[in-house]
PDB file of C-alpha atoms in Angstrom:
ATOM      1  CA  UNK Z   1       0.043   0.009  -0.115  1.00  0.00           C
ATOM      2  CA  UNK Z   2       1.302   3.281  -1.062  1.00  0.00           C
ATOM      3  CA  UNK Z   3       0.441   6.349   0.749  1.00  0.00           C
ATOM      4  CA  UNK Z   4       1.124   9.740  -0.244  1.00  0.00           C
ATOM      5  CA  UNK Z   5       2.576  11.638   2.226  1.00  0.00           C
ATOM      6  CA  UNK Z   6       2.176  15.101   2.923  1.00  0.00           C
ATOM      7  CA  UNK Z   7       4.558  17.668   4.892  1.00  0.00           C
ATOM      8  CA  UNK Z   8       3.583  21.276   5.190  1.00  0.00           C
ATOM      9  CA  UNK Z   9       6.554  24.070   5.272  1.00  0.00           C
ATOM     10  CA  UNK Z  10       5.972  26.625   7.427  1.00  0.00           C
ATOM     11  CA  UNK Z  11       8.373  28.777   6.953  1.00  0.00           C
ATOM     12  CA  UNK Z  12       7.516  29.429   2.789  1.00  0.00           C
ATOM     13  CA  UNK Z  13       3.411  28.137   2.908  1.00  0.00           C
ATOM     14  CA  UNK Z  14       4.564  25.304   0.586  1.00  0.00           C
ATOM     15  CA  UNK Z  15       3.706  21.280   0.842  1.00  0.00           C
ATOM     16  CA  UNK Z  16       6.189  18.677   0.098  1.00  0.00           C
ATOM     17  CA  UNK Z  17       4.446  15.715  -1.010  1.00  0.00           C
ATOM     18  CA  UNK Z  18       6.319  12.253  -1.683  1.00  0.00           C
ATOM     19  CA  UNK Z  19       5.059   8.907  -1.934  1.00  0.00           C
ATOM     20  CA  UNK Z  20       6.153   6.766   1.241  1.00  0.00           C
ATOM     21  CA  UNK Z  21       5.472   2.909   1.689  1.00  0.00           C
ATOM     22  CA  UNK Z  22       3.652   2.319   4.762  1.00  0.00           C
ATOM     23  CA  UNK Z  23       4.374  -1.084   5.077  1.00  0.00           C
ATOM     24  CA  UNK Z  24       6.735  -1.122   7.213  1.00  0.00           C
ATOM     25  CA  UNK Z  25       4.830   1.174   9.372  1.00  0.00           C
ATOM     26  CA  UNK Z  26       2.035  -1.338   9.604  1.00  0.00           C
ATOM     27  CA  UNK Z  27       4.039  -4.223   9.699  1.00  0.00           C
ATOM     28  CA  UNK Z  28       5.803  -2.783  13.046  1.00  0.00           C
ATOM     29  CA  UNK Z  29       2.104  -1.429  14.156  1.00  0.00           C
ATOM     30  CA  UNK Z  30       0.839  -5.084  13.958  1.00  0.00           C
ATOM     31  CA  UNK Z  31       4.020  -6.704  15.594  1.00  0.00           C
ATOM     32  CA  UNK Z  32       3.645  -3.844  18.420  1.00  0.00           C
ATOM     33  CA  UNK Z  33       0.416  -4.661  18.803  1.00  0.00           C
ATOM     34  CA  UNK Z  34       0.448  -8.101  18.418  1.00  0.00           C
ATOM     35  CA  UNK Z  35       3.592  -7.972  21.028  1.00  0.00           C
ATOM     36  CA  UNK Z  36       1.179  -5.528  23.036  1.00  0.00           C
ATOM     37  CA  UNK Z  37      -1.490  -8.524  23.029  1.00  0.00           C
ATOM     38  CA  UNK Z  38       0.310 -11.585  23.852  1.00  0.00           C
ATOM     39  CA  UNK Z  39       2.016  -9.474  27.053  1.00  0.00           C
ATOM     40  CA  UNK Z  40      -1.229  -8.655  28.503  1.00  0.00           C
ATOM     41  CA  UNK Z  41      -2.670 -12.338  28.109  1.00  0.00           C
ATOM     42  CA  UNK Z  42       1.020 -13.329  29.948  1.00  0.00           C
ATOM     43  CA  UNK Z  43       0.155 -10.713  32.731  1.00  0.00           C
ATOM     44  CA  UNK Z  44      -3.853 -12.547  33.015  1.00  0.00           C
ATOM     45  CA  UNK Z  45      -2.249 -15.549  32.575  1.00  0.00           C
ATOM     46  CA  UNK Z  46       0.371 -15.251  35.634  1.00  0.00           C
ATOM     47  CA  UNK Z  47      -2.324 -13.517  37.560  1.00  0.00           C
ATOM     48  CA  UNK Z  48      -4.675 -16.515  37.016  1.00  0.00           C
ATOM     49  CA  UNK Z  49      -1.759 -18.487  38.356  1.00  0.00           C
ATOM     50  CA  UNK Z  50      -1.362 -16.773  41.292  1.00  0.00           C
ATOM     51  CA  UNK Z  51      -4.483 -17.023  41.706  1.00  0.00           C
ATOM     52  CA  UNK Z  52      -4.990 -21.017  41.565  1.00  0.00           C
ATOM     53  CA  UNK Z  53      -1.667 -21.353  43.678  1.00  0.00           C
ATOM     54  CA  UNK Z  54      -3.052 -19.374  46.873  1.00  0.00           C
ATOM     55  CA  UNK Z  55      -6.323 -21.955  46.460  1.00  0.00           C
ATOM     56  CA  UNK Z  56      -4.357 -24.783  45.984  1.00  0.00           C
ATOM     57  CA  UNK Z  57      -2.009 -23.142  49.074  1.00  0.00           C
ATOM     58  CA  UNK Z  58      -5.177 -22.557  50.993  1.00  0.00           C
ATOM     59  CA  UNK Z  59      -6.883 -25.573  50.071  1.00  0.00           C
ATOM     60  CA  UNK Z  60      -3.360 -27.541  51.387  1.00  0.00           C
ATOM     61  CA  UNK Z  61      -3.427 -25.338  54.818  1.00  0.00           C
ATOM     62  CA  UNK Z  62      -6.918 -26.814  55.415  1.00  0.00           C
ATOM     63  CA  UNK Z  63      -6.286 -30.254  55.111  1.00  0.00           C
ATOM     64  CA  UNK Z  64      -3.308 -29.608  57.070  1.00  0.00           C
ATOM     65  CA  UNK Z  65      -5.525 -27.964  59.438  1.00  0.00           C
ATOM     66  CA  UNK Z  66      -8.497 -30.208  59.268  1.00  0.00           C
ATOM     67  CA  UNK Z  67      -5.863 -33.617  59.364  1.00  0.00           C
ATOM     68  CA  UNK Z  68      -4.034 -31.932  62.845  1.00  0.00           C
ATOM     69  CA  UNK Z  69      -7.669 -31.409  64.736  1.00  0.00           C
ATOM     70  CA  UNK Z  70      -8.565 -34.815  63.947  1.00  0.00           C
ATOM     71  CA  UNK Z  71      -4.741 -36.223  64.577  1.00  0.00           C
ATOM     72  CA  UNK Z  72      -5.189 -34.180  68.002  1.00  0.00           C
ATOM     73  CA  UNK Z  73      -8.282 -35.493  69.019  1.00  0.00           C
ATOM     74  CA  UNK Z  74      -7.074 -38.732  67.947  1.00  0.00           C
ATOM     75  CA  UNK Z  75      -4.231 -38.159  70.853  1.00  0.00           C
ATOM     76  CA  UNK Z  76      -6.134 -37.091  73.264  1.00  0.00           C
ATOM     77  CA  UNK Z  77      -8.480 -40.132  73.248  1.00  0.00           C
ATOM     78  CA  UNK Z  78      -5.954 -41.916  72.512  1.00  0.00           C
ATOM     79  CA  UNK Z  79      -4.493 -40.326  76.023  1.00  0.00           C
ATOM     80  CA  UNK Z  80      -7.652 -40.597  77.739  1.00  0.00           C
ATOM     81  CA  UNK Z  81      -7.707 -44.235  77.384  1.00  0.00           C
ATOM     82  CA  UNK Z  82      -4.398 -45.113  78.518  1.00  0.00           C
ATOM     83  CA  UNK Z  83      -5.127 -43.146  81.739  1.00  0.00           C
ATOM     84  CA  UNK Z  84      -8.092 -44.837  82.067  1.00  0.00           C
ATOM     85  CA  UNK Z  85      -6.535 -48.458  81.430  1.00  0.00           C
ATOM     86  CA  UNK Z  86      -4.064 -47.208  83.962  1.00  0.00           C
ATOM     87  CA  UNK Z  87      -6.711 -46.260  86.145  1.00  0.00           C
ATOM     88  CA  UNK Z  88      -8.943 -49.392  86.081  1.00  0.00           C
ATOM     89  CA  UNK Z  89      -5.409 -51.395  86.781  1.00  0.00           C
ATOM     90  CA  UNK Z  90      -4.753 -49.373  89.652  1.00  0.00           C
ATOM     91  CA  UNK Z  91      -7.895 -50.003  91.074  1.00  0.00           C
ATOM     92  CA  UNK Z  92      -7.493 -54.098  89.862  1.00  0.00           C
ATOM     93  CA  UNK Z  93      -4.057 -54.161  92.068  1.00  0.00           C
ATOM     94  CA  UNK Z  94      -5.732 -52.638  95.199  1.00  0.00           C
ATOM     95  CA  UNK Z  95      -8.454 -54.707  95.166  1.00  0.00           C
ATOM     96  CA  UNK Z  96      -6.130 -57.735  94.668  1.00  0.00           C
ATOM     97  CA  UNK Z  97      -3.690 -56.607  97.235  1.00  0.00           C
ATOM     98  CA  UNK Z  98      -7.203 -55.950  99.910  1.00  0.00           C
ATOM     99  CA  UNK Z  99      -8.022 -59.345  99.168  1.00  0.00           C
ATOM    100  CA  UNK Z 100      -4.930 -61.116 100.416  1.00  0.00           C
ATOM    101  CA  UNK Z 101      -4.557 -58.966 103.130  1.00  0.00           C
ATOM    102  CA  UNK Z 102      -8.261 -60.272 104.094  1.00  0.00           C
ATOM    103  CA  UNK Z 103      -7.399 -63.947 102.965  1.00  0.00           C
ATOM    104  CA  UNK Z 104      -3.959 -63.382 105.369  1.00  0.00           C
ATOM    105  CA  UNK Z 105      -6.065 -62.096 108.174  1.00  0.00           C
ATOM    106  CA  UNK Z 106      -8.694 -65.053 108.369  1.00  0.00           C
ATOM    107  CA  UNK Z 107      -5.936 -67.566 107.781  1.00  0.00           C
ATOM    108  CA  UNK Z 108      -4.255 -65.923 110.696  1.00  0.00           C
ATOM    109  CA  UNK Z 109      -7.418 -65.767 113.199  1.00  0.00           C
ATOM    110  CA  UNK Z 110      -8.335 -69.299 111.995  1.00  0.00           C
ATOM    111  CA  UNK Z 111      -4.835 -70.615 112.486  1.00  0.00           C
ATOM    112  CA  UNK Z 112      -4.858 -68.867 116.317  1.00  0.00           C
ATOM    113  CA  UNK Z 113      -8.130 -70.358 116.731  1.00  0.00           C
ATOM    114  CA  UNK Z 114      -7.749 -73.589 116.208  1.00  0.00           C
ATOM    115  CA  UNK Z 115      -3.852 -73.799 117.568  1.00  0.00           C
ATOM    116  CA  UNK Z 116      -4.985 -72.657 121.383  1.00  0.00           C
ATOM    117  CA  UNK Z 117      -4.369 -76.361 123.031  1.00  0.00           C
ATOM    118  CA  UNK Z 118      -7.911 -78.288 124.564  1.00  0.00           C
ATOM    119  CA  UNK Z 119      -6.403 -78.259 128.014  1.00  0.00           C
ATOM    120  CA  UNK Z 120      -5.854 -74.566 128.038  1.00  0.00           C
ATOM    121  CA  UNK Z 121      -9.944 -74.115 126.742  1.00  0.00           C
ATOM    122  CA  UNK Z 122     -10.701 -76.383 129.383  1.00  0.00           C
ATOM    123  CA  UNK Z 123      -8.845 -74.630 131.920  1.00  0.00           C
ATOM    124  CA  UNK Z 124     -10.371 -71.152 131.472  1.00  0.00           C
ATOM    125  CA  UNK Z 125     -13.946 -72.997 131.220  1.00  0.00           C
ATOM    126  CA  UNK Z 126     -13.581 -74.920 134.825  1.00  0.00           C
ATOM    127  CA  UNK Z 127     -12.695 -71.414 136.640  1.00  0.00           C
TER     128      UNK Z 127
END
């Protein structure tokens, strides 16, 4: 495409006209426009990627927080079960110890009662 350029000369009032090939100008303009469009797309893409990365990070943090809460609840439950088991074990030991002491006392009392010689028991009765 050929364009005729008119350049006015201020001092003498004449115009100089000469043919100018505007093809290079148009190509340059088109390439600049294409570059600016590409740059805008890249910018939008970068923003979109940042948003996606932020969303992924938030999801991951939420998942980790939820998981930690669940693990914490499980650990607390496990701790309570261990304490309960230990308490039950102590109570069972205390019961068995008391039963053993009671058995020893009753055996001791029985031994004392049956080991008293018959003569002495009658001696007490004669008086």
